[in-house]
Amino acid sequence: MALASVLGRESAFFNNNKQSSLGVNLDLHVSEPQDFFVRNAASADVFSGPEEKIEFLHGTTTLAFKFQHGVIVAVDSRATAGSYIASQTVKKVIEINPYLLGTMAGGAADCSFWERLLARQCRIYELRNKERISVAAASKLLANMVYQYKGMGLSMGTMVCGWDKRGPGLYYVDSEGNRVCGDSFSVGSGSVYAYGVLDRGRREDLSVEEACELGRRAIYQATYRDAYSGGVVNLYHVKSDGWVCVSQDDVADLHRKYLDEPK
Amino acid sequence: MNKDSHSETCLLQFRYPIFTVLALAGDDFAIVASDTRLSEGYSIHSRESPKCYKLTDTTVIGCSGFHGDCLTLTKIIDARLKMYKHANNKTMTSGAIAAMLSTILYSRRFFPYYVYNIIGGLDEEGKGAVYSFDPVGSYQRDQYKAGGSASAMLQPLLDNQIGFKNMENVQQVPLTKEKAIQLVKDVFISAAERDVYTGDALKICIVTKDGITEETIPLRKD
């Protein structure tokens, strides 16, 4: 289901020319990702040559892991455009429907657009089949959608989390075409730091409270060491009857809290 | 795989966003402000070119970036608003305009509109809303946002004065319309001091349930 079929009807191009498969009426043959050359905000020199690309929003830490009571999803909330922090309040967990969550890592627009499209496809599936879509099927839909654009410069690393007939489900899908099932994943520039904390503390028999604290701690440690992660830790818990947003903690407050804790 | 030389020459002519746009939301109002200087390189093309465009009675958009794309994008949005009005017999709400703009921008994912948009308006409940975008359509609702050439200078000031960030023992009073307008004026006067592309005049659009009012304040002309 290409960009064209979704946006073709709704696109703002009113002419009747046959459109290319991208839904963009270009005479150019777009065969590889375009680099857009513009000057950096911080550069004082007005006429520097074409070196940098348009800065889209990147950089993050997200994680998710399964345990006996479901799936915990924890994310930071910083969005950067180059070295400028564009926002500290980005919502990186996308609520696809009341029992499926998707995370955002990589290009913000890519993630939010394709996951919004995924929400639409999941709803259509529900209406056609009178039952909820499974996590495996939802992640497969997403993977197939972005695979058509492989090599064109999409940047998306997302985890599809939910609870279906087979129990808690967790899949990692990215714009390279990977789709893997697993028990725990961490994605983004700060993932290396989060993995350290996550792997150390993860057990199958965690209680809900312990699991939430593990997710929170892992993201906090990642924001501590990764310059491109920060802001607020958003924590979600996916249970058998849907997801709940557990907490939103500012990283500065968490820092003070952990500093006071006895070692 | 060849890079098309035609498209490369087009892209090289893009210039950096060279004006400043700011929007902030209060409990029952929203403000969108921009300077009116249009410059390119070392020259000033116009001193009277405001960047805020009225979309509906409750929504104003400010676009910073490549001026050609700003103009085209606002024409496209106007057309889509009319289409929606004819099809659904009601005006689009600010939230709906924001979602629509996101898909319009993403439809050009591989040859983007080089525009940083900020929408200011009232939501369905009459509360102020600000939506800020990146060039390919990622958006979120904020309380305040600065975009364009002086954004890196203005955003921290807004964080401190409106968001009360990095302040201790401060009373978080909600923003009144008069205080907000004064803050916007102060902020742009400061930006005009330190950013070459900001100046000439400041145009403020104030969106309330009674409609949209405009104010123009002179800034440094040098």
Short mmCIF file of C-alpha atoms in Angstrom, two decimals:
data_model
loop_
_atom_site.label_atom_id
_atom_site.label_comp_id
_atom_site.label_asym_id
_atom_site.label_seq_id
_atom_site.Cartn_x
_atom_site.Cartn_y
_atom_site.Cartn_z
CA MET A 1 0.00 0.00 0.00
CA ALA A 2 2.11 2.81 -1.29
CA LEU A 3 2.12 6.43 -0.26
CA ALA A 4 0.29 7.16 -3.49
CA SER A 5 -2.77 5.10 -2.84
CA VAL A 6 -3.27 6.75 0.52
CA LEU A 7 -2.41 10.27 -0.46
CA GLY A 8 -3.36 10.15 -4.15
CA ARG A 9 -6.97 11.05 -3.53
CA GLU A 10 -6.13 13.44 -0.76
CA SER A 11 -3.02 14.97 -2.20
CA ALA A 12 -2.96 18.58 -3.10
CA PHE A 13 -1.95 17.96 -6.70
CA PHE A 14 -4.99 18.81 -8.77
CA ASN A 15 -3.67 18.11 -12.23
CA ASN A 16 -4.61 14.99 -14.14
CA ASN A 17 -1.16 13.81 -15.11
CA LYS A 18 -0.27 10.24 -14.40
CA GLN A 19 1.57 10.23 -11.13
CA SER A 20 4.69 8.28 -10.32
CA SER A 21 4.51 5.45 -7.82
CA LEU A 22 5.38 7.85 -5.04
CA GLY A 23 2.29 9.92 -5.66
CA VAL A 24 4.54 12.85 -6.41
CA ASN A 25 4.19 14.39 -9.80
CA LEU A 26 7.84 14.77 -10.66
CA ASP A 27 9.41 14.52 -14.07
CA LEU A 28 12.59 13.45 -12.33
CA HIS A 29 13.35 9.82 -11.76
CA VAL A 30 13.85 9.53 -8.04
CA SER A 31 16.14 6.60 -7.73
CA GLU A 32 17.91 7.20 -4.46
CA PRO A 33 17.40 9.31 -1.37
CA GLN A 34 17.74 13.01 -2.09
CA ASP A 35 20.06 15.06 0.08
CA PHE A 36 18.82 18.54 0.72
CA PHE A 37 21.62 21.01 1.08
CA VAL A 38 21.06 23.92 3.38
CA ARG A 39 23.12 25.88 5.83
CA ASN A 40 23.27 25.15 9.52
CA ALA A 41 21.44 27.47 11.92
CA ALA A 42 24.53 28.14 13.97
CA SER A 43 26.70 29.06 11.01
CA ALA A 44 27.35 32.78 10.85
CA ASP A 45 28.55 32.57 7.28
CA VAL A 46 25.68 33.31 4.95
CA PHE A 47 27.02 31.79 1.78
CA SER A 48 28.69 28.58 2.86
CA GLY A 49 28.52 25.77 0.32
CA PRO A 50 25.96 23.00 0.21
CA GLU A 51 27.09 20.65 2.93
CA GLU A 52 24.38 19.89 5.43
CA LYS A 53 21.00 18.32 4.96
CA ILE A 54 17.67 19.66 6.14
CA GLU A 55 17.57 18.70 9.77
CA PHE A 56 14.68 16.41 10.58
CA LEU A 57 13.95 15.30 14.12
CA HIS A 58 16.17 12.36 15.27
CA GLY A 59 17.90 10.91 18.33
CA THR A 60 16.25 8.99 21.13
CA THR A 61 16.15 6.14 23.61
CA THR A 62 13.21 3.74 23.63
CA LEU A 63 12.86 0.32 25.17
CA ALA A 64 10.31 -2.42 25.67
CA PHE A 65 10.40 -5.78 27.38
CA LYS A 66 8.04 -8.64 28.12
CA PHE A 67 7.46 -10.07 31.56
CA GLN A 68 4.85 -12.22 33.24
CA HIS A 69 2.29 -9.41 33.54
CA GLY A 70 2.60 -8.03 30.02
CA VAL A 71 4.90 -5.59 28.26
CA ILE A 72 6.57 -2.49 29.67
CA VAL A 73 7.32 0.32 27.22
CA ALA A 74 9.55 3.21 28.31
CA VAL A 75 10.72 6.14 26.19
CA ASP A 76 12.45 9.50 26.57
CA SER A 77 10.99 12.67 25.08
CA ARG A 78 13.75 14.67 23.43
CA ALA A 79 13.73 15.58 19.74
CA THR A 80 16.85 17.04 18.16
CA ALA A 81 17.39 18.74 14.81
CA GLY A 82 21.15 18.54 14.39
CA SER A 83 22.51 19.82 17.67
CA TYR A 84 19.48 21.97 18.49
CA ILE A 85 16.99 20.49 20.89
CA ALA A 86 13.74 21.05 19.04
CA SER A 87 11.52 19.74 21.81
CA GLN A 88 11.67 18.13 25.24
CA THR A 89 8.05 17.05 25.22
CA VAL A 90 7.69 14.73 22.24
CA LYS A 91 5.33 11.80 22.57
CA LYS A 92 7.38 8.87 21.31
CA VAL A 93 4.84 6.21 22.17
CA ILE A 94 2.17 6.14 19.50
CA GLU A 95 -1.16 4.76 20.59
CA ILE A 96 -2.19 2.70 17.58
CA ASN A 97 -5.35 1.46 19.28
CA PRO A 98 -6.36 0.70 22.88
CA TYR A 99 -4.34 -2.51 22.97
CA LEU A 100 -1.43 -1.83 20.60
CA LEU A 101 1.42 0.58 21.09
CA GLY A 102 4.18 1.63 18.72
CA THR A 103 7.37 3.45 19.65
CA MET A 104 9.16 6.16 17.70
CA ALA A 105 12.89 6.19 16.94
CA GLY A 106 14.63 7.70 13.95
CA GLY A 107 12.75 10.21 11.86
CA ALA A 108 9.80 11.59 13.81
CA ALA A 109 7.65 12.24 10.77
CA ASP A 110 8.35 8.78 9.31
CA CYS A 111 7.41 7.00 12.53
CA SER A 112 4.28 8.99 13.26
CA PHE A 113 3.02 8.86 9.66
CA TRP A 114 3.48 5.12 9.10
CA GLU A 115 2.15 4.21 12.51
CA ARG A 116 -0.90 6.36 11.93
CA LEU A 117 -1.38 4.47 8.68
CA LEU A 118 -0.94 1.22 10.60
CA ALA A 119 -3.71 2.29 12.97
CA ARG A 120 -5.98 2.75 9.97
CA GLN A 121 -5.09 -0.69 8.58
CA CYS A 122 -5.63 -2.33 11.97
CA ARG A 123 -9.07 -0.75 12.19
CA ILE A 124 -9.96 -1.95 8.70
CA TYR A 125 -8.82 -5.47 9.68
CA GLU A 126 -11.03 -5.34 12.77
CA LEU A 127 -14.04 -4.25 10.77
CA ARG A 128 -13.51 -6.89 8.09
CA ASN A 129 -12.75 -9.82 10.37
CA LYS A 130 -14.72 -8.91 13.49
CA GLU A 131 -11.75 -9.63 15.71
CA ARG A 132 -8.70 -7.80 16.92
CA ILE A 133 -5.56 -7.96 14.85
CA SER A 134 -2.66 -9.91 16.33
CA VAL A 135 0.63 -8.19 17.17
CA ALA A 136 2.42 -10.39 14.64
CA ALA A 137 0.03 -9.38 11.87
CA ALA A 138 0.17 -5.68 12.76
CA SER A 139 3.96 -5.67 12.76
CA LYS A 140 3.96 -7.56 9.45
CA LEU A 141 1.68 -4.93 7.90
CA LEU A 142 4.03 -2.17 9.03
CA ALA A 143 7.13 -4.01 7.84
CA ASN A 144 5.63 -4.62 4.41
CA MET A 145 4.53 -0.99 4.08
CA VAL A 146 8.00 0.40 4.67
CA TYR A 147 9.80 -2.31 2.72
CA GLN A 148 8.46 -0.77 -0.48
CA TYR A 149 10.49 2.32 0.35
CA LYS A 150 13.68 0.50 1.26
CA GLY A 151 16.72 2.43 0.16
CA MET A 152 14.87 5.71 -0.29
CA GLY A 153 15.95 7.22 2.98
CA LEU A 154 13.16 6.48 5.41
CA SER A 155 14.47 6.24 8.94
CA MET A 156 12.30 4.35 11.37
CA GLY A 157 13.07 1.94 14.18
CA THR A 158 9.93 0.99 15.99
CA MET A 159 8.67 -1.60 18.40
CA VAL A 160 5.12 -2.85 18.06
CA CYS A 161 3.84 -3.96 21.47
CA GLY A 162 0.52 -5.47 22.42
CA TRP A 163 -1.37 -8.29 23.98
CA ASP A 164 -3.25 -10.76 21.78
CA LYS A 165 -4.51 -14.38 21.86
CA ARG A 166 -0.98 -15.68 22.24
CA GLY A 167 -0.20 -13.44 25.21
CA PRO A 168 2.12 -10.44 25.33
CA GLY A 169 3.62 -9.60 21.92
CA LEU A 170 6.70 -7.55 21.08
CA TYR A 171 8.15 -7.04 17.61
CA TYR A 172 10.94 -4.80 16.38
CA VAL A 173 10.38 -3.34 12.89
CA ASP A 174 12.66 -0.95 11.06
CA SER A 175 12.96 0.81 7.73
CA GLU A 176 15.75 -1.53 6.59
CA GLY A 177 13.23 -4.35 6.45
CA ASN A 178 14.02 -6.06 9.74
CA ARG A 179 11.17 -7.58 11.66
CA VAL A 180 12.06 -9.68 14.69
CA CYS A 181 10.13 -11.08 17.60
CA GLY A 182 11.82 -10.90 20.97
CA ASP A 183 11.56 -10.54 24.71
CA SER A 184 13.29 -7.20 25.05
CA PHE A 185 14.49 -4.46 22.73
CA SER A 186 16.00 -1.04 23.03
CA VAL A 187 16.22 1.32 20.08
CA GLY A 188 17.93 4.64 19.51
CA SER A 189 21.15 6.46 20.17
CA GLY A 190 20.87 5.79 23.91
CA SER A 191 19.94 2.14 23.55
CA VAL A 192 23.42 0.91 24.42
CA TYR A 193 23.16 2.44 27.87
CA ALA A 194 19.61 1.25 28.40
CA TYR A 195 20.50 -2.34 27.44
CA GLY A 196 23.11 -2.44 30.20
CA VAL A 197 20.60 -1.63 32.90
CA LEU A 198 17.81 -3.66 31.32
CA ASP A 199 19.77 -6.90 30.90
CA ARG A 200 21.05 -6.70 34.46
CA GLY A 201 17.68 -6.27 36.10
CA ARG A 202 15.34 -8.26 33.89
CA ARG A 203 13.75 -11.43 35.24
CA GLU A 204 10.62 -13.29 34.18
CA ASP A 205 9.04 -13.06 37.65
CA LEU A 206 9.17 -9.28 38.11
CA SER A 207 6.21 -7.62 39.77
CA VAL A 208 4.50 -4.77 37.92
CA GLU A 209 6.06 -2.18 40.21
CA GLU A 210 9.56 -3.62 39.83
CA ALA A 211 9.23 -3.83 36.07
CA CYS A 212 8.09 -0.21 35.82
CA GLU A 213 11.00 0.90 37.97
CA LEU A 214 13.41 -1.09 35.79
CA GLY A 215 12.14 0.58 32.63
CA ARG A 216 12.30 4.00 34.24
CA ARG A 217 15.82 3.44 35.54
CA ALA A 218 17.10 2.17 32.21
CA ILE A 219 15.81 5.24 30.34
CA TYR A 220 17.14 7.55 33.04
CA GLN A 221 20.63 6.04 32.76
CA ALA A 222 20.50 6.42 29.01
CA THR A 223 19.51 10.09 29.24
CA TYR A 224 22.32 10.60 31.73
CA ARG A 225 24.98 9.48 29.28
CA ASP A 226 23.49 10.14 25.84
CA ALA A 227 23.38 13.77 24.78
CA TYR A 228 20.56 13.13 22.33
CA SER A 229 18.17 11.69 24.93
CA GLY A 230 16.47 13.52 27.73
CA GLY A 231 13.35 15.30 28.83
CA VAL A 232 10.69 13.16 30.41
CA VAL A 233 10.47 9.38 30.87
CA ASN A 234 7.10 8.13 29.61
CA LEU A 235 6.18 4.70 30.88
CA TYR A 236 3.38 2.47 29.53
CA HIS A 237 2.24 -0.98 30.64
CA VAL A 238 0.41 -3.26 28.19
CA LYS A 239 -1.94 -5.63 29.98
CA SER A 240 -4.37 -8.23 28.73
CA ASP A 241 -7.19 -5.68 28.58
CA GLY A 242 -5.18 -2.91 26.95
CA TRP A 243 -2.43 -0.45 27.74
CA VAL A 244 -2.21 2.12 30.54
CA CYS A 245 0.07 5.12 30.81
CA VAL A 246 1.82 4.48 34.11
CA SER A 247 3.90 7.59 34.69
CA GLN A 248 5.67 10.61 33.28
CA ASP A 249 8.77 11.59 35.23
CA ASP A 250 11.08 14.46 34.46
CA VAL A 251 14.63 13.20 34.24
CA ALA A 252 15.87 15.96 36.54
CA ASP A 253 13.49 14.79 39.29
CA LEU A 254 14.59 11.18 38.79
CA HIS A 255 18.19 12.28 39.08
CA ARG A 256 17.52 13.87 42.46
CA LYS A 257 15.58 10.81 43.59
CA TYR A 258 18.31 8.33 42.66
CA LEU A 259 21.01 10.54 44.14
CA ASP A 260 19.30 10.39 47.52
CA GLU A 261 18.88 6.65 47.41
CA PRO A 262 21.27 4.65 49.62
CA LYS A 263 23.79 2.89 47.35
CA MET B 1 21.93 5.12 -9.90
CA ASN B 2 22.25 8.70 -11.06
CA LYS B 3 21.39 11.76 -9.10
CA ASP B 4 19.29 13.94 -11.34
CA SER B 5 21.30 17.10 -12.05
CA HIS B 6 18.15 19.16 -12.59
CA SER B 7 16.90 18.50 -9.09
CA GLU B 8 20.30 19.23 -7.58
CA THR B 9 20.48 22.73 -9.05
CA CYS B 10 17.00 23.45 -7.76
CA LEU B 11 17.93 22.39 -4.27
CA LEU B 12 21.11 24.44 -4.19
CA GLN B 13 19.04 27.59 -4.51
CA PHE B 14 17.27 27.01 -1.22
CA ARG B 15 18.17 29.52 1.39
CA TYR B 16 18.09 29.17 5.13
CA PRO B 17 14.92 30.29 6.97
CA ILE B 18 15.44 34.00 7.23
CA PHE B 19 12.63 35.29 9.31
CA THR B 20 11.28 34.50 12.71
CA VAL B 21 7.88 33.24 13.71
CA LEU B 22 6.58 32.76 17.21
CA ALA B 23 3.35 31.37 18.60
CA LEU B 24 2.02 30.93 22.09
CA ALA B 25 -1.21 29.67 23.60
CA GLY B 26 -3.07 30.85 26.67
CA ASP B 27 -6.23 29.64 28.34
CA ASP B 28 -8.59 31.33 25.90
CA PHE B 29 -6.37 32.97 23.32
CA ALA B 30 -3.50 32.23 20.98
CA ILE B 31 -0.90 34.60 19.55
CA VAL B 32 1.05 34.18 16.33
CA ALA B 33 3.72 36.80 15.66
CA SER B 34 6.31 37.30 12.97
CA ASP B 35 8.62 40.01 11.76
CA THR B 36 7.93 41.55 8.35
CA ARG B 37 11.38 41.65 6.82
CA LEU B 38 12.01 39.58 3.70
CA SER B 39 15.71 39.21 3.01
CA GLU B 40 17.91 37.13 0.76
CA GLY B 41 21.61 36.91 1.32
CA TYR B 42 22.83 40.43 2.10
CA SER B 43 19.82 42.25 0.66
CA ILE B 44 16.43 43.11 2.00
CA HIS B 45 13.72 42.51 -0.58
CA SER B 46 10.86 43.93 1.43
CA ARG B 47 10.15 45.49 4.78
CA GLU B 48 6.43 44.83 4.67
CA SER B 49 6.09 41.12 4.11
CA PRO B 50 4.34 39.51 7.06
CA LYS B 51 4.50 35.77 7.47
CA CYS B 52 1.30 35.07 9.38
CA TYR B 53 -1.58 33.88 7.24
CA LYS B 54 -5.15 33.73 8.44
CA LEU B 55 -6.66 30.35 7.62
CA THR B 56 -10.02 30.39 9.42
CA ASP B 57 -11.62 32.57 12.09
CA THR B 58 -9.89 30.54 14.76
CA THR B 59 -6.60 29.59 13.13
CA VAL B 60 -3.51 31.44 11.98
CA ILE B 61 -0.42 29.83 10.44
CA GLY B 62 3.12 31.21 10.47
CA CYS B 63 5.55 29.73 7.94
CA SER B 64 9.30 30.25 8.03
CA GLY B 65 11.66 28.89 5.44
CA PHE B 66 11.87 29.07 1.70
CA HIS B 67 9.43 31.81 0.76
CA GLY B 68 8.27 30.17 -2.45
CA ASP B 69 7.25 27.03 -0.62
CA CYS B 70 5.53 29.11 2.08
CA LEU B 71 3.33 30.80 -0.51
CA THR B 72 2.50 27.58 -2.33
CA LEU B 73 1.78 25.71 0.87
CA THR B 74 -0.62 28.37 2.13
CA LYS B 75 -2.45 28.33 -1.21
CA ILE B 76 -2.75 24.54 -1.00
CA ILE B 77 -4.05 24.71 2.57
CA ASP B 78 -6.61 27.35 1.60
CA ALA B 79 -7.83 25.16 -1.24
CA ARG B 80 -8.12 22.12 1.00
CA LEU B 81 -10.03 24.18 3.60
CA LYS B 82 -12.53 25.21 0.94
CA MET B 83 -12.90 21.60 -0.21
CA TYR B 84 -13.56 20.47 3.34
CA LYS B 85 -16.11 23.25 3.83
CA HIS B 86 -17.97 22.27 0.70
CA ALA B 87 -17.88 18.58 1.49
CA ASN B 88 -18.74 18.75 5.20
CA ASN B 89 -20.51 22.07 5.62
CA LYS B 90 -18.34 23.13 8.51
CA THR B 91 -15.00 24.86 9.03
CA MET B 92 -11.99 22.79 9.92
CA THR B 93 -10.88 22.95 13.55
CA SER B 94 -7.27 23.79 14.44
CA GLY B 95 -6.50 20.19 15.37
CA ALA B 96 -7.87 18.93 12.07
CA ILE B 97 -5.89 21.53 10.11
CA ALA B 98 -2.75 20.40 11.92
CA ALA B 99 -3.37 16.75 11.07
CA MET B 100 -4.11 17.63 7.44
CA LEU B 101 -0.98 19.74 7.14
CA SER B 102 1.04 16.80 8.46
CA THR B 103 -0.14 14.58 5.61
CA ILE B 104 0.31 17.35 3.01
CA LEU B 105 3.90 17.78 4.13
CA TYR B 106 4.58 14.03 4.25
CA SER B 107 3.24 13.54 0.74
CA ARG B 108 6.42 15.34 -0.31
CA ARG B 109 8.64 13.18 1.90
CA PHE B 110 11.29 12.77 -0.79
CA PHE B 111 11.34 16.38 -2.00
CA PRO B 112 10.06 18.32 0.99
CA TYR B 113 8.46 21.69 1.28
CA TYR B 114 11.26 23.58 2.94
CA VAL B 115 8.99 25.26 5.47
CA TYR B 116 8.91 25.22 9.26
CA ASN B 117 5.26 25.77 10.15
CA ILE B 118 3.65 26.88 13.36
CA ILE B 119 -0.12 26.93 13.68
CA GLY B 120 -1.79 28.97 16.40
CA GLY B 121 -5.48 28.89 17.16
CA LEU B 122 -8.30 27.83 19.42
CA ASP B 123 -9.29 24.21 19.84
CA GLU B 124 -12.86 22.90 20.05
CA GLU B 125 -13.10 23.82 23.72
CA GLY B 126 -11.95 27.39 23.11
CA LYS B 127 -8.53 26.91 24.69
CA GLY B 128 -5.41 28.18 22.97
CA ALA B 129 -3.44 25.65 20.92
CA VAL B 130 -0.09 25.84 19.19
CA TYR B 131 1.05 23.12 16.78
CA SER B 132 4.64 23.11 15.54
CA PHE B 133 5.87 21.15 12.53
CA ASP B 134 9.10 20.01 10.96
CA PRO B 135 9.50 20.15 7.16
CA VAL B 136 8.18 16.61 6.61
CA GLY B 137 5.13 16.71 8.78
CA SER B 138 6.03 15.56 12.27
CA TYR B 139 4.00 17.70 14.63
CA GLN B 140 3.01 18.12 18.20
CA ARG B 141 0.92 20.41 20.29
CA ASP B 142 2.86 22.87 22.44
CA GLN B 143 2.13 25.81 24.65
CA TYR B 144 4.69 28.02 22.88
CA LYS B 145 7.17 27.68 20.02
CA ALA B 146 9.62 29.86 18.14
CA GLY B 147 10.67 28.99 14.59
CA GLY B 148 12.97 30.46 11.98
CA SER B 149 16.27 32.25 12.07
CA ALA B 150 16.17 33.55 15.64
CA SER B 151 14.42 30.50 17.07
CA ALA B 152 17.48 29.31 18.96
CA MET B 153 17.63 32.70 20.68
CA LEU B 154 13.93 33.02 21.45
CA GLN B 155 13.03 29.49 22.51
CA PRO B 156 15.15 29.49 25.69
CA LEU B 157 13.65 32.84 26.71
CA LEU B 158 10.16 31.45 26.21
CA ASP B 159 11.08 28.30 28.15
CA ASN B 160 12.05 30.44 31.08
CA GLN B 161 9.27 33.03 31.03
CA ILE B 162 6.31 30.94 29.98
CA GLY B 163 7.36 27.43 30.92
CA PHE B 164 9.04 28.54 34.17
CA LYS B 165 11.87 26.17 33.40
CA ASN B 166 15.05 26.29 35.45
CA MET B 167 13.55 28.56 38.04
CA GLU B 168 13.17 27.72 41.70
CA ASN B 169 10.51 28.88 44.14
CA VAL B 170 8.50 30.57 41.44
CA GLN B 171 4.74 30.92 41.39
CA GLN B 172 3.37 29.49 38.18
CA VAL B 173 0.70 32.02 37.29
CA PRO B 174 -1.22 31.41 34.08
CA LEU B 175 -0.43 33.77 31.24
CA THR B 176 -2.81 36.68 30.64
CA LYS B 177 -3.32 38.08 27.17
CA GLU B 178 -1.80 41.47 28.01
CA LYS B 179 1.29 39.91 29.57
CA ALA B 180 1.66 37.58 26.62
CA ILE B 181 1.51 40.43 24.09
CA GLN B 182 4.07 42.40 26.08
CA LEU B 183 6.32 39.37 26.26
CA VAL B 184 6.11 38.83 22.51
CA LYS B 185 7.06 42.46 21.88
CA ASP B 186 10.01 42.25 24.26
CA VAL B 187 11.17 38.99 22.75
CA PHE B 188 11.15 40.32 19.19
CA ILE B 189 12.86 43.55 20.18
CA SER B 190 15.64 41.41 21.69
CA ALA B 191 15.83 39.23 18.60
CA ALA B 192 16.10 42.29 16.35
CA GLU B 193 19.11 43.42 18.35
CA ARG B 194 21.06 40.23 17.72
CA ASP B 195 19.77 38.64 14.52
CA VAL B 196 20.42 40.39 11.22
CA TYR B 197 17.37 38.89 9.56
CA THR B 198 14.89 40.05 12.18
CA GLY B 199 13.64 43.62 12.18
CA ASP B 200 11.57 46.32 10.42
CA ALA B 201 8.23 45.58 12.01
CA LEU B 202 6.46 43.01 14.11
CA LYS B 203 3.02 41.77 13.20
CA ILE B 204 1.04 40.10 15.95
CA CYS B 205 -2.18 38.16 15.27
CA ILE B 206 -4.25 37.56 18.38
CA VAL B 207 -6.85 34.80 18.12
CA THR B 208 -9.72 34.85 20.58
CA LYS B 209 -13.26 33.59 20.42
CA ASP B 210 -14.27 37.03 19.18
CA GLY B 211 -12.08 36.67 16.12
CA ILE B 212 -8.61 37.62 15.01
CA THR B 213 -7.10 41.05 15.75
CA GLU B 214 -3.82 42.32 14.39
CA GLU B 215 -1.21 44.71 15.77
CA THR B 216 1.86 46.08 14.07
CA ILE B 217 4.80 47.36 16.07
CA PRO B 218 7.90 48.93 14.53
CA LEU B 219 11.28 47.30 15.13
CA ARG B 220 14.82 48.34 14.28
CA LYS B 221 15.23 49.01 10.59
CA ASP B 222 18.99 48.49 10.40
#
